[in-house]
Amino acid sequence: KQEVTQIPAALSVPEGENLVLNCSFTDSAIYNLQWFRQDPGKGLTSLLLIQSSQREQTSGRLNASLDKSSGRSTLYIAASQPGDSATYLCAVRSGSNNNDMRFGAGTRLTVKP
Amino acid sequence: SQTIHQWPATLVQPVGSPLSLECTVEGTSNPNLYWYRQAAGRGLQLLFYSVGIGQISSEVPQNLSASRPQDRQFILSSKKLLLSDSGFYLCAWSEGYRGLNYGYTFGSGTRLTVV
């Protein structure tokens, strides 16, 4: 059974710092990996979707990489801003059933002005 | 473009009362639909998913039920709420017949407090 782990659980950085969030998964046979952002009391907003055949995806200051063989993904945030403060979740889609999306517990990021 | 609507945003209900949360998707056909619950400080728990009208799969035994009366409508219900039903409920959709290479899109969530 696929398990998804996110480290660290919480991270606090000063504004302007570049940072990396980590996601690991136990089964490398995946279809895709998705990074989400969740603000307090809100739904999940999709940030980046990486297919199993891809190595990375970029959107603005965000870059997500995927190393399927080692079961790892990283979300790189450049020049962090207070508005980046949120919980970031990693989710892995594997298996052929429609319920095979597994979520990590998330990393709560605080960017201090 | 596709959009997902979920309502209400917040709900306070007494123990033993019924529940109905609604989710609709626009701009797509035959989506896969999902209900998740997120308890405070905990991860996302899949409650139900549906691959078509009237087709509901339950992930965990519980006090809740789901229905899909129309292709793009997904409803979460309960006949009698328990205190333990409190939480943040999220609806999501993904492409159905196109396969597994698409991601999930979530609604804005419903904060349910059972008192």
PDB file of C-alpha atoms in Angstrom, chain A residues 31-32 34 36 38 41-46 49 51-52 89 93 95-105, chain B residues 32 34 36 38 43-44 46 49 51 59 88 90 94-96 99-109 111:
ATOM      1  CA  TYR A  31       0.890   7.699 -12.502  1.00  0.00           C
ATOM      2  CA  ASN A  32       1.512  11.205 -11.261  1.00  0.00           C
ATOM      3  CA  GLN A  34       0.493  16.537  -7.375  1.00  0.00           C
ATOM      4  CA  PHE A  36      -1.368  21.351  -3.378  1.00  0.00           C
ATOM      5  CA  GLN A  38      -4.139  24.789   1.532  1.00  0.00           C
ATOM      6  CA  GLY A  41     -10.127  26.884   6.493  1.00  0.00           C
ATOM      7  CA  LYS A  42      -9.953  26.634   2.714  1.00  0.00           C
ATOM      8  CA  GLY A  43      -9.917  23.934   0.103  1.00  0.00           C
ATOM      9  CA  LEU A  44      -6.875  22.563  -1.685  1.00  0.00           C
ATOM     10  CA  THR A  45      -5.451  24.513  -4.587  1.00  0.00           C
ATOM     11  CA  SER A  46      -3.450  22.548  -7.126  1.00  0.00           C
ATOM     12  CA  LEU A  49       1.096  18.130 -11.456  1.00  0.00           C
ATOM     13  CA  GLN A  51       3.414  12.908 -14.668  1.00  0.00           C
ATOM     14  CA  SER A  52       5.430   9.784 -13.979  1.00  0.00           C
ATOM     15  CA  LEU A  89       0.374  18.804   0.563  1.00  0.00           C
ATOM     16  CA  ARG A  93      -1.704   8.699  -7.719  1.00  0.00           C
ATOM     17  CA  GLY A  95      -2.707   1.851  -8.978  1.00  0.00           C
ATOM     18  CA  SER A  96      -5.503   1.378 -11.492  1.00  0.00           C
ATOM     19  CA  ASN A  97      -8.405   2.009  -9.146  1.00  0.00           C
ATOM     20  CA  ASN A  98     -10.096   5.365  -9.040  1.00  0.00           C
ATOM     21  CA  ASN A  99      -9.471   5.690  -5.309  1.00  0.00           C
ATOM     22  CA  ASP A 100      -5.700   5.306  -5.450  1.00  0.00           C
ATOM     23  CA  MET A 101      -4.702   8.861  -4.558  1.00  0.00           C
ATOM     24  CA  ARG A 102      -2.621   9.045  -1.388  1.00  0.00           C
ATOM     25  CA  PHE A 103      -1.935  12.266   0.475  1.00  0.00           C
ATOM     26  CA  GLY A 104       0.865  13.265   2.762  1.00  0.00           C
ATOM     27  CA  ALA A 105       0.069  14.979   6.051  1.00  0.00           C
TER      28      ALA A 105
ATOM     29  CA  ASN B  32     -14.895  10.869 -10.999  1.00  0.00           C
ATOM     30  CA  TYR B  34     -14.846  12.219  -4.280  1.00  0.00           C
ATOM     31  CA  TYR B  36     -12.949  13.660   1.757  1.00  0.00           C
ATOM     32  CA  GLN B  38     -10.126  16.460   7.084  1.00  0.00           C
ATOM     33  CA  GLY B  43      -4.687  14.272   7.004  1.00  0.00           C
ATOM     34  CA  LEU B  44      -7.274  13.772   4.330  1.00  0.00           C
ATOM     35  CA  LEU B  46     -11.357   9.482   1.580  1.00  0.00           C
ATOM     36  CA  TYR B  49     -15.978   8.091  -4.511  1.00  0.00           C
ATOM     37  CA  VAL B  51     -17.314   6.863 -11.194  1.00  0.00           C
ATOM     38  CA  GLU B  59     -13.983   3.662   1.890  1.00  0.00           C
ATOM     39  CA  PHE B  88     -13.855  19.847   7.235  1.00  0.00           C
ATOM     40  CA  LEU B  90     -13.987  18.471   0.790  1.00  0.00           C
ATOM     41  CA  SER B  94     -10.911  14.135 -11.613  1.00  0.00           C
ATOM     42  CA  GLU B  95     -11.191  13.147 -15.237  1.00  0.00           C
ATOM     43  CA  GLY B  96     -13.063   9.896 -15.592  1.00  0.00           C
ATOM     44  CA  GLY B  99      -7.697   7.832 -17.482  1.00  0.00           C
ATOM     45  CA  LEU B 100      -5.318   8.194 -14.624  1.00  0.00           C
ATOM     46  CA  ASN B 101      -2.948  10.885 -15.896  1.00  0.00           C
ATOM     47  CA  TYR B 102      -5.013  13.771 -14.625  1.00  0.00           C
ATOM     48  CA  GLY B 103      -4.896  15.373 -11.225  1.00  0.00           C
ATOM     49  CA  TYR B 104      -7.574  16.223  -8.705  1.00  0.00           C
ATOM     50  CA  THR B 105      -9.424  19.517  -8.347  1.00  0.00           C
ATOM     51  CA  PHE B 106     -10.944  20.359  -4.990  1.00  0.00           C
ATOM     52  CA  GLY B 107     -13.878  22.451  -3.902  1.00  0.00           C
ATOM     53  CA  SER B 108     -13.635  25.136  -1.257  1.00  0.00           C
ATOM     54  CA  GLY B 109     -14.813  22.861   1.552  1.00  0.00           C
ATOM     55  CA  ARG B 111     -16.745  23.316   7.862  1.00  0.00           C
TER      56      ARG B 111
END
